[in-house]
Tab-separated table of C-alpha atoms in Angstrom:
chain	number	residue	atom	x	y	z
A	221	MET	CA	130.819	110.375	130.376
A	222	LYS	CA	130.031	107.141	128.048
A	223	PRO	CA	127.556	107.664	125.417
A	224	LEU	CA	124.581	105.664	125.215
A	225	ALA	CA	124.487	102.957	122.410
A	226	VAL	CA	121.798	103.821	120.167
A	227	ARG	CA	119.734	101.148	119.013
A	228	PRO	CA	118.468	101.143	115.376
A	229	ASP	CA	114.759	102.444	114.805
A	230	PRO	CA	112.598	99.825	113.597
A	231	VAL	CA	111.168	102.208	111.428
A	232	ASP	CA	114.684	102.205	109.673
A	233	ARG	CA	114.453	98.868	108.581
A	234	LYS	CA	113.820	97.734	105.175
A	235	PRO	CA	110.091	96.953	105.060
A	236	VAL	CA	109.057	93.750	104.017
A	237	HIS	CA	108.269	92.883	100.253
A	238	GLU	CA	104.331	92.872	100.027
A	239	GLU	CA	103.167	90.607	97.400
A	240	SER	CA	101.398	92.293	94.017
A	241	LEU	CA	98.054	91.129	93.184
A	242	SER	CA	99.414	89.299	90.251
A	243	GLU	CA	101.781	87.701	92.323
A	244	SER	CA	99.225	86.343	95.205
A	245	LEU	CA	97.016	85.102	92.519
A	246	LYS	CA	100.095	83.149	90.561
A	247	ASN	CA	100.794	81.713	94.040
A	248	LEU	CA	97.471	80.720	94.689
A	249	LEU	CA	96.818	79.032	91.706
A	250	ALA	CA	100.257	77.363	91.067
A	251	THR	CA	99.818	73.907	90.842
A	252	GLU	CA	102.594	70.848	92.235
A	253	GLY	CA	103.085	68.272	90.115
A	254	GLY	CA	100.392	68.675	87.696
A	255	HIS	CA	98.134	68.204	90.145
A	256	ASP	CA	94.480	70.384	89.901
A	257	THR	CA	94.256	73.165	92.583
A	258	SER	CA	91.137	72.735	94.854
A	259	LEU	CA	89.347	75.724	96.630
A	260	GLY	CA	90.352	74.203	99.717
A	261	ASP	CA	93.765	74.456	99.124
A	262	ILE	CA	93.532	78.137	98.333
A	263	LEU	CA	91.459	78.957	101.062
A	264	ASP	CA	93.905	77.892	103.264
A	265	ARG	CA	96.241	79.852	102.004
A	266	VAL	CA	94.695	83.264	100.915
A	267	GLY	CA	96.415	85.298	103.401
A	268	PRO	CA	95.663	88.562	104.909
A	269	LYS	CA	93.659	89.593	101.885
A	270	GLY	CA	91.094	87.240	102.988
A	271	PHE	CA	87.818	87.924	101.034
A	272	GLY	CA	89.172	90.124	98.383
A	273	ILE	CA	91.799	87.567	96.820
A	274	ILE	CA	89.010	84.776	97.120
A	275	LEU	CA	86.603	86.991	95.422
A	276	MET	CA	89.106	87.676	92.653
A	277	VAL	CA	90.157	83.886	92.353
A	278	ILE	CA	86.791	82.352	92.036
A	279	SER	CA	85.472	84.967	89.693
A	280	LEU	CA	88.120	84.301	87.091
A	281	PRO	CA	86.773	81.570	85.232
A	282	SER	CA	83.341	83.272	84.442
A	283	ALA	CA	85.162	86.952	83.934
A	284	LEU	CA	87.746	86.046	81.645
A	285	PRO	CA	87.249	85.043	78.241
A	286	VAL	CA	88.536	81.319	78.772
A	287	PRO	CA	86.589	78.321	78.028
A	288	ALA	CA	85.317	77.484	81.774
A	289	THR	CA	81.896	76.049	81.380
A	290	GLY	CA	79.829	74.809	84.505
A	291	TYR	CA	81.464	77.295	87.168
A	292	SER	CA	79.176	80.157	86.953
A	293	THR	CA	76.127	78.716	88.669
A	294	PRO	CA	78.306	76.856	91.683
A	295	PHE	CA	80.460	79.774	92.015
A	296	GLY	CA	77.427	82.145	92.135
A	297	ILE	CA	75.979	79.999	94.895
A	298	ILE	CA	79.634	80.508	96.715
A	299	PHE	CA	79.767	83.890	96.167
A	300	PHE	CA	76.302	84.025	98.063
A	301	PHE	CA	77.616	82.301	101.103
A	302	LEU	CA	80.555	84.518	101.137
A	303	GLY	CA	78.276	87.938	100.615
A	304	ILE	CA	76.303	86.758	103.871
A	305	GLN	CA	79.411	86.240	105.776
A	306	MET	CA	80.963	89.555	104.717
A	307	LEU	CA	77.404	90.934	105.794
A	308	VAL	CA	77.429	89.325	109.274
A	309	GLY	CA	81.003	90.708	109.934
A	310	ARG	CA	83.016	87.220	109.675
A	311	ARG	CA	86.816	88.239	109.463
A	312	GLU	CA	87.834	85.105	107.379
A	313	PRO	CA	85.981	83.308	104.307
A	314	TRP	CA	84.704	79.664	105.157
A	315	LEU	CA	83.467	77.504	102.684
A	316	PRO	CA	81.490	74.089	103.081
A	317	SER	CA	83.190	70.898	102.169
A	318	TRP	CA	81.529	70.565	98.956
A	319	ALA	CA	82.987	74.016	97.605
A	320	ARG	CA	86.379	72.992	99.235
A	321	ARG	CA	86.639	70.030	96.972
A	322	MET	CA	85.976	71.917	93.738
A	323	SER	CA	89.231	72.347	91.784
A	324	PHE	CA	90.706	74.120	88.996
A	325	LYS	CA	92.474	72.126	86.306
A	326	LYS	CA	96.127	72.510	85.605
A	327	SER	CA	95.224	73.908	82.302
A	328	LEU	CA	92.380	76.258	83.418
A	329	ALA	CA	94.489	77.576	86.366
A	330	GLU	CA	97.161	78.751	83.655
A	331	LYS	CA	94.864	80.341	81.392
A	332	MET	CA	93.744	82.389	84.216
A	333	ILE	CA	96.833	83.307	85.407
A	334	ALA	CA	97.658	84.291	81.967
A	335	GLY	CA	94.333	86.529	81.644
A	336	ALA	CA	94.626	87.955	85.065
A	337	ALA	CA	98.210	89.055	84.281
A	338	LYS	CA	96.765	91.280	81.379
A	339	ALA	CA	93.989	92.709	83.370
A	340	PHE	CA	96.559	93.337	86.359
A	341	SER	CA	99.339	95.177	84.031
A	342	VAL	CA	96.321	97.778	83.817
A	343	LEU	CA	94.721	97.873	87.569
A	344	GLU	CA	97.819	97.311	89.303
A	345	HIS	CA	98.281	101.385	88.172
A	346	LEU	CA	94.977	102.186	89.029
A	347	VAL	CA	94.258	101.130	92.647
A	348	LYS	CA	95.690	102.193	95.853
A	349	PRO	CA	94.650	102.875	99.423
A	350	ARG	CA	92.045	105.584	99.549
A	351	LEU	CA	88.477	106.211	100.653
A	352	ARG	CA	88.928	103.593	103.078
A	353	TRP	CA	85.078	103.336	103.692
A	354	VAL	CA	85.203	100.086	102.078
A	355	GLY	CA	86.937	98.246	105.108
A	356	GLY	CA	84.508	99.691	107.882
A	357	LYS	CA	81.375	98.129	108.548
A	358	PRO	CA	79.193	100.226	106.495
A	359	GLY	CA	81.059	99.799	103.609
A	360	MET	CA	81.612	96.038	103.994
A	361	ALA	CA	77.742	95.770	104.566
A	362	PHE	CA	77.347	97.341	101.124
A	363	ILE	CA	79.808	95.583	99.111
A	364	SER	CA	78.344	92.148	100.702
A	365	LEU	CA	74.816	92.865	99.277
A	366	LEU	CA	76.465	93.736	95.940
A	367	VAL	CA	78.231	90.566	96.021
A	368	MET	CA	74.896	88.472	96.884
A	369	ALA	CA	73.154	90.610	93.997
A	370	MET	CA	75.734	89.506	91.654
A	371	SER	CA	75.868	85.953	92.659
A	372	CYS	CA	72.200	85.723	91.659
A	373	LEU	CA	72.850	86.754	88.216
A	374	MET	CA	75.374	84.217	87.748
A	375	ILE	CA	73.098	81.373	89.421
A	376	LEU	CA	69.845	81.957	87.081
A	377	PRO	CA	71.406	79.995	83.804
A	378	ILE	CA	70.469	82.921	81.699
A	379	PRO	CA	73.029	83.011	78.354
A	380	LEU	CA	75.147	86.206	78.218
A	381	THR	CA	74.824	86.916	81.847
A	382	ASN	CA	77.815	85.342	83.537
A	383	THR	CA	80.606	87.542	82.463
A	384	ALA	CA	79.403	91.078	83.588
A	385	PRO	CA	78.750	90.038	87.193
A	386	ALA	CA	81.736	87.877	87.562
A	387	GLY	CA	83.951	90.835	86.033
A	388	VAL	CA	82.349	93.122	88.813
A	389	VAL	CA	82.666	90.466	91.660
A	390	PHE	CA	86.701	90.621	90.620
A	391	LEU	CA	86.757	94.454	90.627
A	392	ILE	CA	85.137	94.308	94.059
A	393	GLY	CA	87.748	91.949	95.103
A	394	VAL	CA	90.771	94.230	93.569
A	395	GLY	CA	89.200	97.118	95.450
A	396	LEU	CA	88.774	95.379	98.972
A	397	CYS	CA	92.375	93.778	98.422
A	398	GLU	CA	93.819	97.228	98.000
A	399	ARG	CA	91.713	98.900	100.541
A	400	ASP	CA	90.435	101.148	97.462
A	401	GLY	CA	87.249	102.907	98.223
A	402	LEU	CA	87.014	104.561	94.797
A	403	PHE	CA	87.651	101.775	92.985
A	404	ALA	CA	84.934	99.776	94.766
A	405	GLY	CA	82.754	102.356	93.998
A	406	ALA	CA	83.821	101.929	90.304
A	407	ALA	CA	82.860	98.113	90.617
A	408	THR	CA	79.475	99.535	92.092
A	409	ALA	CA	78.468	101.431	89.203
A	410	LEU	CA	79.324	98.726	86.805
A	411	GLY	CA	77.355	96.288	88.936
A	412	ALA	CA	74.426	98.554	88.000
A	413	VAL	CA	75.138	98.347	84.077
A	414	ALA	CA	75.367	94.573	84.885
A	415	VAL	CA	71.428	94.556	86.254
A	416	ALA	CA	70.593	96.765	83.532
A	417	PHE	CA	71.988	94.394	81.086
A	418	TYR	CA	70.528	91.370	82.697
A	419	ALA	CA	67.042	92.958	82.550
A	420	PHE	CA	67.671	93.737	78.887
A	421	VAL	CA	68.565	89.976	77.735
A	422	ILE	CA	65.209	88.733	79.892
A	423	TYR	CA	63.125	91.267	77.715
A	424	ILE	CA	64.963	89.845	74.544
A	425	ALA	CA	64.140	86.459	76.033
A	426	ILE	CA	60.425	87.331	76.518
A	427	THR	CA	59.948	88.997	73.456
A	428	ALA	CA	61.797	87.086	70.834
A	429	GLY	CA	62.433	84.146	72.302
A	430	VAL	CA	65.787	82.027	72.657
A	431	GLU	CA	66.803	82.686	69.017
A	432	GLY	CA	66.633	86.159	70.071
A	433	VAL	CA	69.144	85.573	72.689
A	434	GLY	CA	71.023	83.916	70.216
A	435	CYS	CA	71.094	86.726	67.871
A	436	LEU	CA	72.070	89.080	70.375
A	437	LYS	CA	74.866	86.941	71.497
A	438	GLU	CA	76.284	86.733	67.817
A	439	TRP	CA	76.192	90.478	67.656
A	440	ILE	CA	78.344	90.811	70.669
A	441	VAL	CA	80.920	88.407	69.922
A	442	ASP	CA	81.107	89.839	66.472
A	443	LYS	CA	81.721	93.599	68.097
A	444	LEU	CA	84.236	92.119	70.505
A	445	PRO	CA	87.762	92.648	69.474
A	446	GLY	CA	89.828	89.537	68.111
């Protein structure tokens, strides 16, 4: 009897390479011919990581120690819109035309890539798929409310309050991209710290005025390494 031909099992095929977070970010921020990169261009190629990767990209100018003034308030508004979309269960992020036209200059994009690479050199060894509640409806609803809370902190023009909430949104994006509920939970804890810090800054502004906030800023900058 002639033996049956055995087809190769699809499971045995070599798995397709999946981009790391740093690779995804570098590809999204890559500029062609020295042109600026618009949010619309980035949104059109976010791929399956959707909300997670777009949250990461938009939070970078405020989360990283790079000179990128003028981004926090408009990006805070965008975060609020994205949070609403996540809350109602939209599967893919959407941005209005005015937001799509916003762009990163080539020099800023390069600084964002360099800064994020340092962060990912640590984060990519920590995150992994676990506690996948973050991908379910209750998890996404909770995360979306946290994103909207952080967006409100970024929208108000109070000194010292942009980096912390933007950093929380960045970590939330990482957790969503990697389906890591534990990491998203850690970002939630940091969000609570950001709210407490924001309240402290408001207290200083009320009791000591703008000068007191300036002294606090100088003290924090002095304590930062490098």
